[in-house]
Amino acid sequence: DTEVTQTPKHLVMGMTNKKSLKCEQHMGHRAMYWYKQKAKKPPELMFVYSYEKLSINESVPSRFSPECPNSSLLNLHLHALQPEDSALYLCASARGANVLTFGAGSRLTVL
Amino acid sequence: GESVGLHLPTLSVQEGDNSIINCAYSNSASDYFIWYKQESGKGPQFIIDIRSNMDKRQGQRVTVLLNKTVKHLSLQIAATQPGDSAVYFCAEIPYSGGGADGLTFGKGTHLIIQP
């Protein structure tokens, strides 16, 4: 199994909603990442988890809250988002400082 | 600031021709470079990588060249096919002692294959 699975594929939410994006991998990778990608732009790093501990937070607003329940799962909790937060959210995993394997992404629209 | 960038936002080539996508980087401490392909509606997909102690690496129909003197990276795709149409990103990992710091992506080049 060499996949990173993200759910949901599409999410529409209002600015007062609370929702979560989920990511799962079973490759034994101990580093997991959240990236944000706007249209026609490269992915931008948001968070890095290494061995289930948050190691990098790229100054992301607190309305985005990551969680790593175990070595296979990574969540991104969303609350009080703004329309400008609409984007493709990509999860990735890696074995240390190595090639990142990306999921297909969750397309988020904030109304 | 330091960044990884690309020279051309869009590249259009005829099917069957070879294509070259370029990337300039400014962090001389970068140790590892990766090319990703991203098709519409999908996440980035690994194509090929190269370490800073190499000048060239070949894969199936793809070749990556690294020129550390001018901090330039290129991806050559031979005999392009319609399925090669995508956005191509170069990405770098600075040397970090093996830590998981994530990738820094360049701006991307949209490769269009004309029939």
mmCIF file of C-alpha atoms in Angstrom:
data_model
loop_
_atom_site.group_PDB
_atom_site.id
_atom_site.type_symbol
_atom_site.label_atom_id
_atom_site.label_comp_id
_atom_site.label_asym_id
_atom_site.label_seq_id
_atom_site.Cartn_x
_atom_site.Cartn_y
_atom_site.Cartn_z
ATOM 1 C CA ASP A 1 0.000 0.000 0.000
ATOM 2 C CA THR A 2 1.816 3.104 -1.230
ATOM 3 C CA GLU A 3 -0.941 5.662 -0.897
ATOM 4 C CA VAL A 4 -1.905 8.675 1.090
ATOM 5 C CA THR A 5 -5.689 8.817 1.392
ATOM 6 C CA GLN A 6 -7.490 12.079 2.064
ATOM 7 C CA THR A 7 -11.143 12.597 2.944
ATOM 8 C CA PRO A 8 -13.365 14.273 2.049
ATOM 9 C CA LYS A 9 -12.397 15.049 -1.553
ATOM 10 C CA HIS A 10 -14.647 18.123 -1.529
ATOM 11 C CA LEU A 11 -15.940 20.188 1.381
ATOM 12 C CA VAL A 12 -18.145 23.270 1.417
ATOM 13 C CA MET A 13 -18.528 25.047 4.731
ATOM 14 C CA GLY A 14 -19.808 28.298 6.134
ATOM 15 C CA MET A 15 -17.657 30.655 8.151
ATOM 16 C CA THR A 16 -19.257 29.538 11.429
ATOM 17 C CA ASN A 17 -18.927 25.800 10.805
ATOM 18 C CA LYS A 18 -16.511 23.346 12.367
ATOM 19 C CA LYS A 19 -15.218 20.617 10.090
ATOM 20 C CA SER A 20 -12.209 18.321 9.798
ATOM 21 C CA LEU A 21 -10.008 17.041 7.002
ATOM 22 C CA LYS A 22 -8.556 13.567 7.412
ATOM 23 C CA CYS A 23 -5.431 11.902 6.071
ATOM 24 C CA GLU A 24 -4.257 8.313 6.366
ATOM 25 C CA GLN A 25 -1.146 6.419 5.284
ATOM 26 C CA HIS A 26 0.039 2.886 5.952
ATOM 27 C CA MET A 27 3.560 3.096 4.571
ATOM 28 C CA GLY A 28 5.186 3.344 7.990
ATOM 29 C CA HIS A 29 6.198 6.943 7.326
ATOM 30 C CA ARG A 30 6.900 8.848 10.520
ATOM 31 C CA ALA A 31 6.717 12.366 9.042
ATOM 32 C CA MET A 32 3.380 13.795 7.921
ATOM 33 C CA TYR A 33 2.599 17.169 6.419
ATOM 34 C CA TRP A 34 -0.220 19.551 5.607
ATOM 35 C CA TYR A 35 0.155 21.850 2.605
ATOM 36 C CA LYS A 36 -2.217 24.493 1.248
ATOM 37 C CA GLN A 37 -2.445 25.115 -2.486
ATOM 38 C CA LYS A 38 -4.277 28.003 -4.125
ATOM 39 C CA ALA A 39 -5.197 27.886 -7.803
ATOM 40 C CA LYS A 40 -2.215 28.177 -10.164
ATOM 41 C CA LYS A 41 0.209 28.373 -7.219
ATOM 42 C CA PRO A 42 2.671 25.907 -5.714
ATOM 43 C CA PRO A 43 1.827 24.070 -2.483
ATOM 44 C CA GLU A 44 2.731 25.989 0.685
ATOM 45 C CA LEU A 45 3.794 24.193 3.824
ATOM 46 C CA MET A 46 1.487 24.578 6.838
ATOM 47 C CA PHE A 47 2.437 21.937 9.416
ATOM 48 C CA VAL A 48 4.919 19.108 9.883
ATOM 49 C CA TYR A 49 4.520 16.218 12.294
ATOM 50 C CA SER A 50 7.520 14.079 13.076
ATOM 51 C CA TYR A 51 6.984 10.937 15.147
ATOM 52 C CA GLU A 52 3.483 12.185 16.000
ATOM 53 C CA LYS A 53 4.751 15.466 17.423
ATOM 54 C CA LEU A 54 4.241 18.855 15.818
ATOM 55 C CA SER A 55 7.682 19.959 14.669
ATOM 56 C CA ILE A 56 6.875 22.824 12.298
ATOM 57 C CA ASN A 57 4.025 25.348 12.270
ATOM 58 C CA GLU A 58 4.536 27.849 9.470
ATOM 59 C CA SER A 59 2.746 30.697 11.263
ATOM 60 C CA VAL A 60 -0.648 29.274 10.371
ATOM 61 C CA PRO A 61 -3.701 31.035 11.912
ATOM 62 C CA SER A 62 -5.234 29.267 14.899
ATOM 63 C CA ARG A 63 -8.460 28.621 12.980
ATOM 64 C CA PHE A 64 -6.484 25.697 11.530
ATOM 65 C CA SER A 65 -5.713 23.094 14.187
ATOM 66 C CA PRO A 66 -3.709 19.979 13.281
ATOM 67 C CA GLU A 67 -3.867 16.709 15.147
ATOM 68 C CA CYS A 68 -1.907 13.482 14.809
ATOM 69 C CA PRO A 69 -3.794 10.748 16.726
ATOM 70 C CA ASN A 70 -1.316 8.034 15.728
ATOM 71 C CA SER A 71 1.476 7.354 13.261
ATOM 72 C CA SER A 72 -0.957 6.607 10.418
ATOM 73 C CA LEU A 73 -3.461 9.430 10.824
ATOM 74 C CA LEU A 74 -3.335 13.186 10.460
ATOM 75 C CA ASN A 75 -6.292 15.519 10.884
ATOM 76 C CA LEU A 76 -6.783 19.201 10.188
ATOM 77 C CA HIS A 77 -9.575 20.758 12.237
ATOM 78 C CA LEU A 78 -11.209 23.822 10.726
ATOM 79 C CA HIS A 79 -13.153 26.473 12.622
ATOM 80 C CA ALA A 80 -14.314 29.989 11.790
ATOM 81 C CA LEU A 81 -12.609 29.967 8.407
ATOM 82 C CA GLN A 82 -12.620 32.859 5.954
ATOM 83 C CA PRO A 83 -13.478 32.738 2.231
ATOM 84 C CA GLU A 84 -9.785 33.297 1.441
ATOM 85 C CA ASP A 85 -9.057 29.956 3.108
ATOM 86 C CA SER A 86 -10.706 28.230 0.155
ATOM 87 C CA ALA A 87 -8.001 26.089 -1.427
ATOM 88 C CA LEU A 88 -6.786 22.562 -2.065
ATOM 89 C CA TYR A 89 -5.399 21.065 1.150
ATOM 90 C CA LEU A 90 -2.776 18.434 0.543
ATOM 91 C CA CYS A 91 -1.532 15.843 2.986
ATOM 92 C CA ALA A 92 1.823 14.155 2.488
ATOM 93 C CA SER A 93 4.017 11.673 4.279
ATOM 94 C CA ALA A 94 7.696 10.776 4.131
ATOM 95 C CA ARG A 95 10.303 8.523 5.656
ATOM 96 C CA GLY A 96 12.509 11.204 7.220
ATOM 97 C CA ALA A 97 14.121 13.828 4.978
ATOM 98 C CA ASN A 98 13.090 12.070 1.815
ATOM 99 C CA VAL A 99 10.623 12.167 -1.031
ATOM 100 C CA LEU A 100 7.154 13.238 0.068
ATOM 101 C CA THR A 101 4.201 11.139 -1.085
ATOM 102 C CA PHE A 102 1.107 13.289 -1.548
ATOM 103 C CA GLY A 103 -2.564 12.522 -1.325
ATOM 104 C CA ALA A 104 -5.052 13.744 -3.925
ATOM 105 C CA GLY A 105 -6.107 16.612 -1.697
ATOM 106 C CA SER A 106 -9.299 17.944 -0.165
ATOM 107 C CA ARG A 107 -10.882 20.805 -2.112
ATOM 108 C CA LEU A 108 -12.261 23.273 0.469
ATOM 109 C CA THR A 109 -14.727 26.035 -0.308
ATOM 110 C CA VAL A 110 -15.617 28.518 2.438
ATOM 111 C CA LEU A 111 -18.803 30.485 1.825
ATOM 112 C CA GLY B 1 14.510 35.741 0.386
ATOM 113 C CA GLU B 2 15.762 32.376 -0.758
ATOM 114 C CA SER B 3 13.442 30.622 -3.134
ATOM 115 C CA VAL B 4 13.097 28.039 -5.824
ATOM 116 C CA GLY B 5 11.671 29.445 -9.038
ATOM 117 C CA LEU B 6 10.981 28.631 -12.646
ATOM 118 C CA HIS B 7 11.775 30.589 -15.792
ATOM 119 C CA LEU B 8 8.597 29.938 -17.823
ATOM 120 C CA PRO B 9 5.026 29.622 -16.513
ATOM 121 C CA THR B 10 3.721 27.817 -19.634
ATOM 122 C CA LEU B 11 5.452 25.571 -22.168
ATOM 123 C CA SER B 12 3.690 24.230 -25.247
ATOM 124 C CA VAL B 13 5.264 21.409 -27.282
ATOM 125 C CA GLN B 14 4.159 19.117 -30.078
ATOM 126 C CA GLU B 15 3.389 15.535 -29.216
ATOM 127 C CA GLY B 16 6.475 13.426 -29.810
ATOM 128 C CA ASP B 17 8.894 16.311 -29.321
ATOM 129 C CA ASN B 18 11.263 16.622 -26.390
ATOM 130 C CA SER B 19 10.580 19.221 -23.707
ATOM 131 C CA ILE B 20 12.864 20.957 -21.238
ATOM 132 C CA ILE B 21 11.537 22.574 -18.075
ATOM 133 C CA ASN B 22 13.902 24.815 -16.149
ATOM 134 C CA CYS B 23 14.226 25.767 -12.513
ATOM 135 C CA ALA B 24 16.503 28.216 -10.721
ATOM 136 C CA TYR B 25 17.237 27.964 -7.037
ATOM 137 C CA SER B 26 19.010 30.368 -4.747
ATOM 138 C CA ASN B 27 19.758 28.313 -1.616
ATOM 139 C CA SER B 28 23.280 27.013 -2.117
ATOM 140 C CA ALA B 29 22.812 24.782 0.939
ATOM 141 C CA SER B 30 20.108 22.769 -0.803
ATOM 142 C CA ASP B 31 21.050 19.117 -0.738
ATOM 143 C CA TYR B 32 18.281 17.334 -2.544
ATOM 144 C CA PHE B 33 16.026 18.249 -5.449
ATOM 145 C CA ILE B 34 12.826 16.643 -6.649
ATOM 146 C CA TRP B 35 10.596 17.108 -9.672
ATOM 147 C CA TYR B 36 6.873 16.631 -9.181
ATOM 148 C CA LYS B 37 4.087 16.399 -11.751
ATOM 149 C CA GLN B 38 0.618 17.619 -10.831
ATOM 150 C CA GLU B 39 -2.318 16.797 -13.071
ATOM 151 C CA SER B 40 -5.575 18.672 -12.776
ATOM 152 C CA GLY B 41 -7.512 17.647 -9.670
ATOM 153 C CA LYS B 42 -4.698 15.519 -8.279
ATOM 154 C CA GLY B 43 -1.887 15.852 -5.774
ATOM 155 C CA PRO B 44 1.750 16.229 -6.826
ATOM 156 C CA GLN B 45 3.299 12.990 -8.054
ATOM 157 C CA PHE B 46 7.011 12.210 -7.741
ATOM 158 C CA ILE B 47 8.863 12.006 -11.065
ATOM 159 C CA ILE B 48 12.582 11.979 -10.348
ATOM 160 C CA ASP B 49 15.069 13.251 -7.784
ATOM 161 C CA ILE B 50 18.732 14.158 -7.637
ATOM 162 C CA ARG B 51 21.180 14.760 -4.824
ATOM 163 C CA SER B 52 23.593 17.681 -4.819
ATOM 164 C CA ASN B 53 26.585 15.374 -5.347
ATOM 165 C CA MET B 54 25.253 14.385 -8.796
ATOM 166 C CA ASP B 55 25.034 16.281 -12.107
ATOM 167 C CA LYS B 56 22.610 14.074 -13.979
ATOM 168 C CA ARG B 57 20.091 11.357 -13.329
ATOM 169 C CA GLN B 58 17.971 9.454 -15.808
ATOM 170 C CA GLY B 59 14.637 7.753 -15.490
ATOM 171 C CA GLN B 60 12.156 6.415 -17.964
ATOM 172 C CA ARG B 61 11.832 9.185 -20.622
ATOM 173 C CA VAL B 62 12.966 11.764 -18.074
ATOM 174 C CA THR B 63 16.365 13.214 -17.242
ATOM 175 C CA VAL B 64 17.199 15.709 -14.526
ATOM 176 C CA LEU B 65 20.294 17.896 -14.831
ATOM 177 C CA LEU B 66 21.789 19.840 -11.951
ATOM 178 C CA ASN B 67 24.233 22.688 -12.435
ATOM 179 C CA LYS B 68 25.364 23.780 -8.994
ATOM 180 C CA THR B 69 27.644 26.490 -10.367
ATOM 181 C CA VAL B 70 24.694 28.527 -11.638
ATOM 182 C CA LYS B 71 22.126 26.956 -9.294
ATOM 183 C CA HIS B 72 20.031 25.591 -12.124
ATOM 184 C CA LEU B 73 17.927 22.458 -12.396
ATOM 185 C CA SER B 74 16.199 21.134 -15.503
ATOM 186 C CA LEU B 75 13.804 18.343 -16.362
ATOM 187 C CA GLN B 76 13.963 16.845 -19.825
ATOM 188 C CA ILE B 77 11.040 14.775 -21.062
ATOM 189 C CA ALA B 78 11.670 12.742 -24.192
ATOM 190 C CA ALA B 79 9.030 11.968 -26.820
ATOM 191 C CA THR B 80 6.240 13.791 -25.027
ATOM 192 C CA GLN B 81 2.823 12.187 -24.850
ATOM 193 C CA PRO B 82 -0.631 13.671 -24.138
ATOM 194 C CA GLY B 83 -0.420 12.242 -20.617
ATOM 195 C CA ASP B 84 2.567 14.466 -19.927
ATOM 196 C CA SER B 85 0.293 17.522 -19.887
ATOM 197 C CA ALA B 86 0.443 18.797 -16.321
ATOM 198 C CA VAL B 87 2.055 21.378 -14.065
ATOM 199 C CA TYR B 88 5.633 20.514 -13.162
ATOM 200 C CA PHE B 89 7.185 21.735 -9.931
ATOM 201 C CA CYS B 90 10.768 21.578 -8.830
ATOM 202 C CA ALA B 91 11.257 21.304 -5.097
ATOM 203 C CA GLU B 92 14.241 21.413 -2.807
ATOM 204 C CA ILE B 93 15.182 20.072 0.580
ATOM 205 C CA PRO B 94 17.979 21.929 2.329
ATOM 206 C CA TYR B 95 20.443 19.806 4.250
ATOM 207 C CA SER B 96 18.885 19.360 7.681
ATOM 208 C CA GLY B 97 20.709 16.443 9.187
ATOM 209 C CA GLY B 98 17.953 14.060 8.222
ATOM 210 C CA GLY B 99 15.102 16.001 9.783
ATOM 211 C CA ALA B 100 11.649 16.191 8.242
ATOM 212 C CA ASP B 101 11.476 19.851 7.289
ATOM 213 C CA GLY B 102 9.274 19.589 4.236
ATOM 214 C CA LEU B 103 9.789 20.756 0.692
ATOM 215 C CA THR B 104 9.991 24.237 -0.777
ATOM 216 C CA PHE B 105 8.289 24.296 -4.165
ATOM 217 C CA GLY B 106 9.077 26.446 -7.169
ATOM 218 C CA LYS B 107 6.366 28.381 -9.002
ATOM 219 C CA GLY B 108 5.572 25.622 -11.485
ATOM 220 C CA THR B 109 5.508 25.276 -15.284
ATOM 221 C CA HIS B 110 2.347 24.267 -17.106
ATOM 222 C CA LEU B 111 3.353 21.855 -19.867
ATOM 223 C CA ILE B 112 0.843 21.635 -22.714
ATOM 224 C CA ILE B 113 1.196 18.870 -25.294
ATOM 225 C CA GLN B 114 -0.216 19.843 -28.674
ATOM 226 C CA PRO B 115 -1.567 16.988 -30.845
#
